[in-house]
Amino acid sequence: MAAAQGRLSDGTGGMDDAKEGDQDAKETAPLPFRAAVDALKGARLRPEIEIDPTRPPQRLAPYSYALEAAVVAEDEDLADGRLVLLHDPAGHEAWQGAFRLVTLIRAELEPEMATDPLLPDVSWSWLTGALQARGLSYGEPSGTVTRASSHYFGGLSERPSASQIEIRASWTPREGLGGVPDTAAHLAAWCDLLCQIAGLPPAGPGDASVVTLPQRRDPHSR
């Protein structure tokens, strides 16, 4: 896959806002949410992943925490995404739980992949496969896979046509001891998905069950 077009954050105070929100969460949030956030911060990830906290949405749940990440190889962004942890101590009927993970991932496509009719189904299987490969229990998955093409005209006609894939998804991580889900493992699975859509090879044997598309270019061959 080709490089992703820019980062998801607009770069205007996101880190400062995230740090302030993080401090507020430490002081006021319930213990299960604080433990889940601490687990996210302590997760060990692949070296190709660059990840930072960002400002979370304010209206989706009483408590939220967000990360944005990019897959970077040879100084090139191959894919980027955002992962949001939501928590409602009272539980949420639609979630069937007290926690919810919400994600947006995007990457540019090689031209031969953009027209592949299997692309949406296989892309969704990357998400479920990444969770299953790490033995994670989850429920109520939902989402969309969107591919879009841009063609340039007039003063922009010299630009080559470009295609992009976008995965929007959410799922309920099952809670463990103390009502806390294994958010570190879910983050690792999410990063597996991010690397998969970027075109990187699996990091280890545990990732081998994820289905891949044919005709994918080695990202290091650019």
mmCIF file of C-alpha atoms in Angstrom, residues 5 108 148-164:
data_model
loop_
_atom_site.group_PDB
_atom_site.id
_atom_site.type_symbol
_atom_site.label_atom_id
_atom_site.label_comp_id
_atom_site.label_asym_id
_atom_site.label_seq_id
_atom_site.Cartn_x
_atom_site.Cartn_y
_atom_site.Cartn_z
ATOM 1 C CA GLN A 5 -2.016 11.122 3.469
ATOM 2 C CA GLU A 108 -3.587 4.712 0.445
ATOM 3 C CA ALA A 148 -12.486 6.142 -2.338
ATOM 4 C CA SER A 149 -10.712 7.349 -5.466
ATOM 5 C CA SER A 150 -9.555 10.866 -6.275
ATOM 6 C CA HIS A 151 -8.996 12.120 -9.825
ATOM 7 C CA TYR A 152 -7.435 15.511 -10.432
ATOM 8 C CA PHE A 153 -8.344 18.089 -13.084
ATOM 9 C CA GLY A 154 -7.437 21.592 -14.236
ATOM 10 C CA GLY A 155 -4.555 23.028 -12.270
ATOM 11 C CA LEU A 156 -4.200 19.730 -10.411
ATOM 12 C CA SER A 157 -4.257 17.508 -13.488
ATOM 13 C CA GLU A 158 -0.578 16.594 -13.163
ATOM 14 C CA ARG A 159 -1.266 14.738 -9.931
ATOM 15 C CA PRO A 160 -1.722 10.996 -10.340
ATOM 16 C CA SER A 161 -5.046 9.465 -9.366
ATOM 17 C CA ALA A 162 -5.120 8.149 -5.808
ATOM 18 C CA SER A 163 -7.204 5.608 -3.913
ATOM 19 C CA GLN A 164 -7.628 5.241 -0.191
#
